[in-house]
Amino acid sequence: MHNTLNMRNIVAIILLLTSFALSAQNKPVANVDEFKHRLANEAKNIKSIESRFVQNKYLEVFDEQVKSTGTFRYQESDKISFAYDKPVDYLMVINGGRIKIEADGKKSTMNLGSNQMANGIQSMMVACVTGQLDAIESDYTVNYFENDKFYSVEIEPKKAAIKSYISNIKIELNRVTMMVETLRLTEQGNNYTEYQFQNPKYNVTFGQSQFSVE
Amino acid sequence: MISIKPHIAVIILLLTTNIALAQQPLIDASQQSRKFNMQFDVKKNHLSGMLISRKMPDGNVRLVATSYFGMSIFDFTLADTMVVNQCIDPLKRRSVLKLIERDFKPVFVDKSVLKRRKKHTNFEAYKRGHFLGKAKFDVLKDELSIRHSLLRMSIKINEL
């Protein structure tokens, strides 16, 4: 009797642990069209986003993470800004076909047309923020996964110019809000940069100069 | 009979001390990562990023640079020669890599190739090379700069 009870307990524990493991695992999204439709629906009312972010850069050679923080801003239809405050003040703005970087009291701007990687990142981020993932499927292989908490979109560049820098992009969206919580850019090798977006505010009104690239 | 053993010991001690002194860099790399703000200026172009140095178990110094957005810029090992583990395409030119090696080796490995120009309490100035290869190294308390006047290029490093 005592042995039977112990055996039952062991089986129950194993089942419980297994169910936890399975629920944490990603599995392919059952209905991708439904997911895309829901994403587009949630995103259509969002004209702008302002969010704090924590960036962790993982360096395989040192087995170390380097942390940065800042504020992310987006305004429809293609304006993106990353304003870092730690470890240094550093600003990157992408607006239309131009990118501006301000650092160390200096400013540099360039046309995105000449920078395939920045171009690719802009189109990919805008697609994720707006839910228009169809817009990037010609340039990226996109796969969709889900677990109890997140939808996970895994993106691989097709263009060699971007692939030489970024091998894989993974985006995690909160299942309830459909908002991007984590974005991970993995480079060739095992170095990656992960952005965790926190405390998002939607439809914020930005000043005219917020996304200036002059 | 005169014993030569003490003389050999003194010679070995002197040689070891000289080697240790000769191998002193401008910035000591440690076995913990040291992080620097790095600025490259070439004519009107400016590039900022983070430079991370670490002395590896084999005694070589590893230098990794990334943009603040997170993209890797380069990964070098400073050994007898500089080993390029990874590097963005614009830097992948022999002349550029040679220049980087000649600039970073005195900073992180061995400053003995430099000639001291000035020394004050909080400031030291060095130089190296001639004509297009000429470079000036200024070491302040919180900042190190390397200037190539003829190339209109400078590198500035300050610890984060």
mmCIF file of C-alpha atoms in Angstrom:
data_model
loop_
_atom_site.group_PDB
_atom_site.id
_atom_site.type_symbol
_atom_site.label_atom_id
_atom_site.label_comp_id
_atom_site.label_asym_id
_atom_site.label_seq_id
_atom_site.Cartn_x
_atom_site.Cartn_y
_atom_site.Cartn_z
ATOM 1 C CA MET A 1 0.000 0.000 0.000
ATOM 2 C CA HIS A 2 2.730 2.388 1.060
ATOM 3 C CA ASN A 3 4.750 1.533 -2.096
ATOM 4 C CA THR A 4 1.677 2.082 -4.329
ATOM 5 C CA LEU A 5 1.118 5.536 -2.852
ATOM 6 C CA ASN A 6 4.748 6.447 -3.394
ATOM 7 C CA MET A 7 4.583 5.218 -6.978
ATOM 8 C CA ARG A 8 1.405 7.253 -7.598
ATOM 9 C CA ASN A 9 3.081 10.341 -6.194
ATOM 10 C CA ILE A 10 6.100 9.825 -8.401
ATOM 11 C CA VAL A 11 3.947 9.400 -11.515
ATOM 12 C CA ALA A 12 1.920 12.496 -10.596
ATOM 13 C CA ILE A 13 5.067 14.547 -10.155
ATOM 14 C CA ILE A 14 6.477 13.327 -13.462
ATOM 15 C CA LEU A 15 3.218 14.201 -15.255
ATOM 16 C CA LEU A 16 3.126 17.609 -13.630
ATOM 17 C CA LEU A 17 6.717 18.388 -14.553
ATOM 18 C CA THR A 18 6.187 17.160 -18.100
ATOM 19 C CA SER A 19 3.125 19.350 -18.570
ATOM 20 C CA PHE A 20 5.109 22.387 -17.369
ATOM 21 C CA ALA A 21 7.910 21.561 -19.795
ATOM 22 C CA LEU A 22 5.509 21.141 -22.710
ATOM 23 C CA SER A 23 3.656 24.347 -21.997
ATOM 24 C CA ALA A 24 6.953 26.281 -21.979
ATOM 25 C CA GLN A 25 8.009 24.813 -25.322
ATOM 26 C CA ASN A 26 7.331 26.632 -28.523
ATOM 27 C CA LYS A 27 5.171 24.904 -31.067
ATOM 28 C CA PRO A 28 4.236 26.082 -34.549
ATOM 29 C CA VAL A 29 1.253 28.412 -34.610
ATOM 30 C CA ALA A 30 -1.771 26.348 -35.550
ATOM 31 C CA ASN A 31 -3.419 29.030 -37.673
ATOM 32 C CA VAL A 32 -0.929 31.528 -39.073
ATOM 33 C CA ASP A 33 -3.537 33.540 -40.993
ATOM 34 C CA GLU A 34 -5.568 33.999 -37.832
ATOM 35 C CA PHE A 35 -2.443 35.119 -35.962
ATOM 36 C CA LYS A 36 -1.514 37.632 -38.699
ATOM 37 C CA HIS A 37 -5.080 38.924 -38.810
ATOM 38 C CA ARG A 38 -5.169 39.408 -35.053
ATOM 39 C CA LEU A 39 -1.760 41.111 -35.104
ATOM 40 C CA ALA A 40 -2.773 43.487 -37.872
ATOM 41 C CA ASN A 41 -6.036 44.233 -36.065
ATOM 42 C CA GLU A 42 -4.300 45.095 -32.797
ATOM 43 C CA ALA A 43 -1.705 47.200 -34.587
ATOM 44 C CA LYS A 44 -4.014 49.247 -36.811
ATOM 45 C CA ASN A 45 -5.018 51.619 -34.019
ATOM 46 C CA ILE A 46 -1.437 52.295 -32.978
ATOM 47 C CA LYS A 47 -0.031 55.477 -34.476
ATOM 48 C CA SER A 48 2.955 55.806 -32.150
ATOM 49 C CA ILE A 49 4.786 53.984 -29.359
ATOM 50 C CA GLU A 50 7.139 55.136 -26.641
ATOM 51 C CA SER A 51 8.817 52.499 -24.521
ATOM 52 C CA ARG A 52 11.819 52.044 -22.277
ATOM 53 C CA PHE A 53 14.172 49.316 -23.378
ATOM 54 C CA VAL A 54 16.969 47.274 -21.878
ATOM 55 C CA GLN A 55 19.522 46.028 -24.369
ATOM 56 C CA ASN A 56 21.772 43.077 -23.615
ATOM 57 C CA LYS A 57 24.622 42.385 -25.999
ATOM 58 C CA TYR A 58 25.967 38.847 -25.520
ATOM 59 C CA LEU A 59 29.615 38.338 -26.441
ATOM 60 C CA GLU A 60 30.419 34.663 -26.848
ATOM 61 C CA VAL A 61 34.189 35.133 -26.637
ATOM 62 C CA PHE A 62 33.871 36.560 -23.110
ATOM 63 C CA ASP A 63 30.653 34.717 -22.223
ATOM 64 C CA GLU A 64 29.417 38.079 -21.017
ATOM 65 C CA GLN A 65 26.430 40.368 -21.434
ATOM 66 C CA VAL A 66 26.897 44.100 -21.891
ATOM 67 C CA LYS A 67 23.874 46.072 -20.779
ATOM 68 C CA SER A 68 22.538 49.358 -22.163
ATOM 69 C CA THR A 69 19.290 51.213 -21.573
ATOM 70 C CA GLY A 70 17.279 53.858 -23.354
ATOM 71 C CA THR A 71 13.950 54.899 -24.863
ATOM 72 C CA PHE A 72 12.449 53.503 -28.050
ATOM 73 C CA ARG A 73 10.023 55.551 -30.120
ATOM 74 C CA TYR A 74 8.007 54.738 -33.201
ATOM 75 C CA GLN A 75 5.693 56.876 -35.276
ATOM 76 C CA GLU A 76 3.756 55.684 -38.283
ATOM 77 C CA SER A 77 4.584 54.835 -40.827
ATOM 78 C CA ASP A 78 8.335 54.347 -40.798
ATOM 79 C CA LYS A 79 9.928 56.528 -38.118
ATOM 80 C CA ILE A 80 12.058 54.798 -35.501
ATOM 81 C CA SER A 81 14.260 56.213 -32.761
ATOM 82 C CA PHE A 82 16.559 54.532 -30.241
ATOM 83 C CA ALA A 83 17.750 57.054 -27.625
ATOM 84 C CA TYR A 84 20.324 55.462 -25.325
ATOM 85 C CA ASP A 85 21.104 56.927 -21.917
ATOM 86 C CA LYS A 86 23.394 54.238 -20.500
ATOM 87 C CA PRO A 87 26.280 53.599 -20.739
ATOM 88 C CA VAL A 88 26.467 56.755 -22.879
ATOM 89 C CA ASP A 89 24.095 59.181 -24.566
ATOM 90 C CA TYR A 90 23.645 57.867 -28.104
ATOM 91 C CA LEU A 91 20.820 58.540 -30.514
ATOM 92 C CA MET A 92 19.867 56.652 -33.669
ATOM 93 C CA VAL A 93 16.933 57.895 -35.765
ATOM 94 C CA ILE A 94 15.601 56.280 -38.910
ATOM 95 C CA ASN A 95 13.105 58.330 -40.852
ATOM 96 C CA GLY A 96 12.056 57.541 -44.382
ATOM 97 C CA GLY A 97 15.159 56.921 -46.353
ATOM 98 C CA ARG A 98 17.657 58.446 -43.937
ATOM 99 C CA ILE A 99 19.466 57.526 -40.722
ATOM 100 C CA LYS A 100 20.944 59.952 -38.215
ATOM 101 C CA ILE A 101 23.350 59.105 -35.393
ATOM 102 C CA GLU A 102 24.243 61.561 -32.629
ATOM 103 C CA ALA A 103 27.056 60.678 -30.266
ATOM 104 C CA ASP A 104 29.894 62.421 -28.464
ATOM 105 C CA GLY A 105 28.396 65.781 -29.443
ATOM 106 C CA LYS A 106 28.682 64.878 -33.138
ATOM 107 C CA LYS A 107 26.067 64.100 -35.731
ATOM 108 C CA SER A 108 26.259 61.988 -38.853
ATOM 109 C CA THR A 109 23.548 61.240 -41.382
ATOM 110 C CA MET A 110 23.357 58.984 -44.381
ATOM 111 C CA ASN A 111 20.860 57.717 -46.913
ATOM 112 C CA LEU A 112 19.507 54.290 -46.071
ATOM 113 C CA GLY A 113 19.653 53.315 -49.705
ATOM 114 C CA SER A 114 23.399 52.910 -49.339
ATOM 115 C CA ASN A 115 23.093 50.875 -46.134
ATOM 116 C CA GLN A 116 21.311 47.612 -46.784
ATOM 117 C CA MET A 117 21.528 46.488 -43.197
ATOM 118 C CA ALA A 118 19.927 49.614 -41.711
ATOM 119 C CA ASN A 119 17.303 49.443 -44.470
ATOM 120 C CA GLY A 120 16.577 45.844 -43.583
ATOM 121 C CA ILE A 121 16.328 46.530 -39.872
ATOM 122 C CA GLN A 122 13.969 49.446 -40.427
ATOM 123 C CA SER A 123 11.618 47.454 -42.639
ATOM 124 C CA MET A 124 11.697 44.498 -40.267
ATOM 125 C CA MET A 125 11.001 46.576 -37.134
ATOM 126 C CA VAL A 126 8.255 48.579 -38.788
ATOM 127 C CA ALA A 127 6.663 45.322 -39.973
ATOM 128 C CA CYS A 128 6.713 43.911 -36.442
ATOM 129 C CA VAL A 129 5.397 47.047 -34.817
ATOM 130 C CA THR A 130 2.608 47.520 -37.356
ATOM 131 C CA GLY A 131 1.774 43.832 -37.683
ATOM 132 C CA GLN A 132 2.358 43.956 -41.429
ATOM 133 C CA LEU A 133 4.614 40.904 -41.530
ATOM 134 C CA ASP A 134 3.487 40.129 -45.076
ATOM 135 C CA ALA A 135 5.443 43.206 -46.134
ATOM 136 C CA ILE A 136 8.782 41.564 -45.358
ATOM 137 C CA GLU A 137 8.142 38.019 -46.511
ATOM 138 C CA SER A 138 9.771 38.619 -49.860
ATOM 139 C CA ASP A 139 13.077 39.504 -48.168
ATOM 140 C CA TYR A 140 12.859 37.237 -45.125
ATOM 141 C CA THR A 141 11.839 33.666 -44.292
ATOM 142 C CA VAL A 142 9.289 34.002 -41.493
ATOM 143 C CA ASN A 143 8.135 31.236 -39.153
ATOM 144 C CA TYR A 144 5.581 31.504 -36.377
ATOM 145 C CA PHE A 145 5.570 29.738 -33.023
ATOM 146 C CA GLU A 146 3.615 29.992 -29.801
ATOM 147 C CA ASN A 147 3.616 28.969 -26.166
ATOM 148 C CA ASP A 148 1.414 29.821 -23.180
ATOM 149 C CA LYS A 149 2.747 33.351 -22.814
ATOM 150 C CA PHE A 150 4.140 34.450 -26.152
ATOM 151 C CA TYR A 151 3.901 34.301 -29.878
ATOM 152 C CA SER A 152 7.367 33.978 -31.333
ATOM 153 C CA VAL A 153 8.211 35.128 -34.849
ATOM 154 C CA GLU A 154 11.499 33.837 -36.215
ATOM 155 C CA ILE A 155 12.894 35.654 -39.192
ATOM 156 C CA GLU A 156 15.846 34.785 -41.397
ATOM 157 C CA PRO A 157 17.148 37.282 -43.947
ATOM 158 C CA LYS A 158 17.339 36.150 -47.540
ATOM 159 C CA LYS A 159 19.589 38.936 -48.813
ATOM 160 C CA ALA A 160 23.285 38.176 -48.503
ATOM 161 C CA ALA A 161 24.116 41.760 -47.480
ATOM 162 C CA ILE A 162 21.938 41.486 -44.369
ATOM 163 C CA LYS A 163 22.661 37.795 -43.770
ATOM 164 C CA SER A 164 26.372 38.532 -43.485
ATOM 165 C CA TYR A 165 25.582 40.584 -40.383
ATOM 166 C CA ILE A 166 22.378 39.058 -39.005
ATOM 167 C CA SER A 167 21.685 35.349 -39.196
ATOM 168 C CA ASN A 168 18.387 35.314 -37.340
ATOM 169 C CA ILE A 169 15.843 37.639 -35.742
ATOM 170 C CA LYS A 170 13.448 36.489 -33.040
ATOM 171 C CA ILE A 171 10.524 38.553 -31.850
ATOM 172 C CA GLU A 172 8.354 37.672 -28.873
ATOM 173 C CA LEU A 173 4.898 39.164 -28.686
ATOM 174 C CA ASN A 174 2.718 39.081 -25.596
ATOM 175 C CA ARG A 175 -0.213 36.739 -26.335
ATOM 176 C CA VAL A 176 -2.700 39.020 -24.629
ATOM 177 C CA THR A 177 -1.673 42.457 -25.889
ATOM 178 C CA MET A 178 0.067 41.315 -29.122
ATOM 179 C CA MET A 179 2.800 43.842 -28.396
ATOM 180 C CA VAL A 180 6.494 43.211 -28.962
ATOM 181 C CA GLU A 181 8.217 42.493 -25.660
ATOM 182 C CA THR A 182 11.547 41.079 -26.827
ATOM 183 C CA LEU A 183 13.555 41.412 -30.008
ATOM 184 C CA ARG A 184 16.736 39.394 -30.471
ATOM 185 C CA LEU A 185 19.176 39.923 -33.352
ATOM 186 C CA THR A 186 21.624 37.035 -33.667
ATOM 187 C CA GLU A 187 24.770 37.613 -35.675
ATOM 188 C CA GLN A 188 26.836 35.078 -37.566
ATOM 189 C CA GLY A 189 28.385 33.037 -34.769
ATOM 190 C CA ASN A 190 26.659 33.155 -31.401
ATOM 191 C CA ASN A 191 26.823 36.842 -30.570
ATOM 192 C CA TYR A 192 23.408 38.377 -30.179
ATOM 193 C CA THR A 193 21.737 41.602 -29.115
ATOM 194 C CA GLU A 194 18.457 41.391 -27.242
ATOM 195 C CA TYR A 195 16.117 44.323 -26.656
ATOM 196 C CA GLN A 196 13.479 44.055 -23.923
ATOM 197 C CA PHE A 197 10.757 46.664 -24.242
ATOM 198 C CA GLN A 198 9.135 47.832 -21.022
ATOM 199 C CA ASN A 199 6.316 50.159 -19.945
ATOM 200 C CA PRO A 200 5.038 50.953 -23.435
ATOM 201 C CA LYS A 201 2.827 53.969 -24.040
ATOM 202 C CA TYR A 202 0.715 54.122 -27.170
ATOM 203 C CA ASN A 203 -0.399 56.971 -29.403
ATOM 204 C CA VAL A 204 1.921 59.426 -27.729
ATOM 205 C CA THR A 205 2.204 62.841 -29.384
ATOM 206 C CA PHE A 206 5.814 63.572 -30.302
ATOM 207 C CA GLY A 207 7.371 66.943 -31.056
ATOM 208 C CA GLN A 208 8.167 67.732 -34.679
ATOM 209 C CA SER A 209 11.900 67.371 -34.178
ATOM 210 C CA GLN A 210 11.707 63.965 -32.472
ATOM 211 C CA PHE A 211 12.458 62.052 -35.670
ATOM 212 C CA SER A 212 14.438 64.722 -37.468
ATOM 213 C CA VAL A 213 17.312 63.351 -39.531
ATOM 214 C CA GLU A 214 18.812 66.731 -40.383
ATOM 215 C CA MET B 1 87.030 28.681 -7.389
ATOM 216 C CA ILE B 2 84.466 31.328 -8.268
ATOM 217 C CA SER B 3 80.873 30.096 -8.420
ATOM 218 C CA ILE B 4 79.040 31.331 -11.538
ATOM 219 C CA LYS B 5 75.583 30.401 -10.246
ATOM 220 C CA PRO B 6 74.880 33.749 -8.513
ATOM 221 C CA HIS B 7 75.959 35.600 -11.676
ATOM 222 C CA ILE B 8 73.584 33.541 -13.808
ATOM 223 C CA ALA B 9 70.809 34.259 -11.319
ATOM 224 C CA VAL B 10 71.485 38.008 -11.530
ATOM 225 C CA ILE B 11 71.521 37.876 -15.352
ATOM 226 C CA ILE B 12 68.224 35.988 -15.432
ATOM 227 C CA LEU B 13 66.716 38.458 -12.967
ATOM 228 C CA LEU B 14 67.830 41.423 -15.063
ATOM 229 C CA LEU B 15 66.523 39.889 -18.296
ATOM 230 C CA THR B 16 63.177 39.060 -16.727
ATOM 231 C CA THR B 17 62.815 42.558 -15.308
ATOM 232 C CA ASN B 18 63.650 44.154 -18.641
ATOM 233 C CA ILE B 19 61.144 41.977 -20.461
ATOM 234 C CA ALA B 20 58.463 42.814 -17.880
ATOM 235 C CA LEU B 21 59.172 46.543 -18.202
ATOM 236 C CA ALA B 22 59.271 46.390 -22.007
ATOM 237 C CA GLN B 23 55.887 44.670 -22.164
ATOM 238 C CA GLN B 24 54.033 47.470 -20.369
ATOM 239 C CA PRO B 25 51.080 48.872 -22.310
ATOM 240 C CA LEU B 26 49.514 52.323 -22.055
ATOM 241 C CA ILE B 27 46.283 50.703 -20.803
ATOM 242 C CA ASP B 28 46.522 47.518 -18.777
ATOM 243 C CA ALA B 29 44.201 44.778 -19.906
ATOM 244 C CA SER B 30 42.919 42.684 -17.035
ATOM 245 C CA GLN B 31 41.264 39.315 -16.816
ATOM 246 C CA GLN B 32 38.024 41.183 -16.164
ATOM 247 C CA SER B 33 36.583 43.026 -19.136
ATOM 248 C CA ARG B 34 37.347 46.733 -19.342
ATOM 249 C CA LYS B 35 34.847 48.796 -21.318
ATOM 250 C CA PHE B 36 35.640 51.989 -23.181
ATOM 251 C CA ASN B 37 33.782 54.536 -25.238
ATOM 252 C CA MET B 38 35.611 54.526 -28.570
ATOM 253 C CA GLN B 39 35.405 57.299 -31.151
ATOM 254 C CA PHE B 40 36.791 57.003 -34.662
ATOM 255 C CA ASP B 41 37.047 60.198 -36.695
ATOM 256 C CA VAL B 42 38.250 59.977 -40.285
ATOM 257 C CA LYS B 43 38.020 63.321 -42.051
ATOM 258 C CA LYS B 44 34.370 64.335 -41.570
ATOM 259 C CA ASN B 45 33.154 60.855 -40.685
ATOM 260 C CA HIS B 46 32.523 59.884 -37.079
ATOM 261 C CA LEU B 47 31.920 56.442 -35.595
ATOM 262 C CA SER B 48 31.181 55.752 -31.944
ATOM 263 C CA GLY B 49 31.085 52.404 -30.271
ATOM 264 C CA MET B 50 32.034 50.380 -27.249
ATOM 265 C CA LEU B 51 35.474 48.782 -27.038
ATOM 266 C CA ILE B 52 35.955 45.892 -24.637
ATOM 267 C CA SER B 53 39.389 44.577 -23.742
ATOM 268 C CA ARG B 54 40.313 41.504 -21.774
ATOM 269 C CA LYS B 55 43.481 39.568 -21.117
ATOM 270 C CA MET B 56 42.765 35.974 -22.074
ATOM 271 C CA PRO B 57 44.092 32.909 -20.251
ATOM 272 C CA ASP B 58 46.799 32.507 -22.908
ATOM 273 C CA GLY B 59 48.133 35.975 -22.062
ATOM 274 C CA ASN B 60 46.996 37.587 -25.334
ATOM 275 C CA VAL B 61 44.712 40.592 -25.293
ATOM 276 C CA ARG B 62 41.302 40.293 -26.940
ATOM 277 C CA LEU B 63 39.666 43.455 -28.281
ATOM 278 C CA VAL B 64 35.992 43.471 -29.229
ATOM 279 C CA ALA B 65 34.170 46.531 -30.538
ATOM 280 C CA THR B 66 30.444 46.938 -31.060
ATOM 281 C CA SER B 67 28.225 49.791 -32.128
ATOM 282 C CA TYR B 68 25.953 51.015 -29.375
ATOM 283 C CA PHE B 69 23.041 49.603 -31.344
ATOM 284 C CA GLY B 70 24.639 46.206 -30.757
ATOM 285 C CA MET B 71 26.175 45.287 -34.090
ATOM 286 C CA SER B 72 29.701 43.893 -33.858
ATOM 287 C CA ILE B 73 32.402 46.024 -35.465
ATOM 288 C CA PHE B 74 35.491 43.926 -34.887
ATOM 289 C CA ASP B 75 37.048 41.174 -32.791
ATOM 290 C CA PHE B 76 40.861 41.131 -32.718
ATOM 291 C CA THR B 77 43.458 39.161 -30.791
ATOM 292 C CA LEU B 78 46.639 41.077 -30.053
ATOM 293 C CA ALA B 79 49.393 38.490 -30.037
ATOM 294 C CA ASP B 80 52.781 38.674 -31.787
ATOM 295 C CA THR B 81 50.701 39.744 -34.737
ATOM 296 C CA MET B 82 47.127 40.885 -34.717
ATOM 297 C CA VAL B 83 44.642 38.109 -35.482
ATOM 298 C CA VAL B 84 41.376 39.219 -37.093
ATOM 299 C CA ASN B 85 38.640 36.991 -35.649
ATOM 300 C CA GLN B 86 35.856 39.085 -37.140
ATOM 301 C CA CYS B 87 35.601 42.491 -38.775
ATOM 302 C CA ILE B 88 33.061 44.554 -40.724
ATOM 303 C CA ASP B 89 33.749 44.886 -44.438
ATOM 304 C CA PRO B 90 34.759 48.593 -44.500
ATOM 305 C CA LEU B 91 37.697 47.768 -42.187
ATOM 306 C CA LYS B 92 38.781 44.648 -44.047
ATOM 307 C CA ARG B 93 41.637 46.302 -45.906
ATOM 308 C CA ARG B 94 45.238 45.371 -45.291
ATOM 309 C CA SER B 95 46.369 48.978 -44.867
ATOM 310 C CA VAL B 96 43.542 49.748 -42.422
ATOM 311 C CA LEU B 97 44.121 46.612 -40.358
ATOM 312 C CA LYS B 98 47.844 47.300 -40.251
ATOM 313 C CA LEU B 99 47.152 50.812 -38.999
ATOM 314 C CA ILE B 100 44.790 49.510 -36.307
ATOM 315 C CA GLU B 101 47.368 46.946 -35.205
ATOM 316 C CA ARG B 102 50.110 49.563 -35.009
ATOM 317 C CA ASP B 103 47.819 51.845 -32.996
ATOM 318 C CA PHE B 104 46.340 49.325 -30.584
ATOM 319 C CA LYS B 105 49.406 47.245 -29.808
ATOM 320 C CA PRO B 106 51.236 50.010 -27.896
ATOM 321 C CA VAL B 107 47.977 50.858 -26.140
ATOM 322 C CA PHE B 108 47.125 47.364 -24.925
ATOM 323 C CA VAL B 109 50.294 45.277 -25.222
ATOM 324 C CA ASP B 110 53.671 47.040 -25.344
ATOM 325 C CA LYS B 111 54.363 50.776 -25.411
ATOM 326 C CA SER B 112 58.110 50.386 -25.867
ATOM 327 C CA VAL B 113 57.804 51.131 -29.605
ATOM 328 C CA LEU B 114 56.654 54.643 -28.707
ATOM 329 C CA LYS B 115 58.906 57.611 -28.068
ATOM 330 C CA ARG B 116 57.869 59.806 -25.157
ATOM 331 C CA ARG B 117 57.448 63.476 -26.093
ATOM 332 C CA LYS B 118 56.190 64.992 -22.839
ATOM 333 C CA LYS B 119 55.323 63.989 -19.338
ATOM 334 C CA HIS B 120 53.415 65.945 -16.684
ATOM 335 C CA THR B 121 51.531 64.900 -13.599
ATOM 336 C CA ASN B 122 48.294 63.977 -15.403
ATOM 337 C CA PHE B 123 49.468 63.866 -18.983
ATOM 338 C CA GLU B 124 51.882 61.883 -21.131
ATOM 339 C CA ALA B 125 52.508 62.277 -24.824
ATOM 340 C CA TYR B 126 54.177 59.771 -27.134
ATOM 341 C CA LYS B 127 54.832 59.478 -30.829
ATOM 342 C CA ARG B 128 55.622 56.781 -33.328
ATOM 343 C CA GLY B 129 56.569 56.504 -36.971
ATOM 344 C CA HIS B 130 57.164 58.984 -39.789
ATOM 345 C CA PHE B 131 55.228 60.644 -42.598
ATOM 346 C CA LEU B 132 51.978 58.788 -43.271
ATOM 347 C CA GLY B 133 52.731 56.324 -40.494
ATOM 348 C CA LYS B 134 53.286 59.048 -37.929
ATOM 349 C CA ALA B 135 50.969 58.952 -34.916
ATOM 350 C CA LYS B 136 50.758 60.904 -31.676
ATOM 351 C CA PHE B 137 49.483 59.253 -28.514
ATOM 352 C CA ASP B 138 48.156 61.542 -25.777
ATOM 353 C CA VAL B 139 47.362 59.950 -22.430
ATOM 354 C CA LEU B 140 45.318 61.993 -19.999
ATOM 355 C CA LYS B 141 43.859 60.815 -16.732
ATOM 356 C CA ASP B 142 40.534 59.696 -18.248
ATOM 357 C CA GLU B 143 41.215 59.601 -21.948
ATOM 358 C CA LEU B 144 43.646 58.334 -24.531
ATOM 359 C CA SER B 145 43.783 59.700 -28.038
ATOM 360 C CA ILE B 146 45.712 58.617 -31.106
ATOM 361 C CA ARG B 147 46.084 61.199 -33.856
ATOM 362 C CA HIS B 148 47.221 60.702 -37.444
ATOM 363 C CA SER B 149 47.439 64.294 -38.635
ATOM 364 C CA LEU B 150 48.396 63.557 -42.233
ATOM 365 C CA LEU B 151 45.602 60.996 -42.575
ATOM 366 C CA ARG B 152 43.137 63.301 -40.777
ATOM 367 C CA MET B 153 42.223 60.429 -38.545
ATOM 368 C CA SER B 154 41.929 60.091 -34.790
ATOM 369 C CA ILE B 155 40.878 57.499 -32.258
ATOM 370 C CA LYS B 156 39.734 58.441 -28.772
ATOM 371 C CA ILE B 157 39.195 56.007 -25.918
ATOM 372 C CA ASN B 158 37.830 56.725 -22.476
ATOM 373 C CA GLU B 159 36.810 54.183 -19.919
ATOM 374 C CA LEU B 160 33.114 53.749 -19.158
#
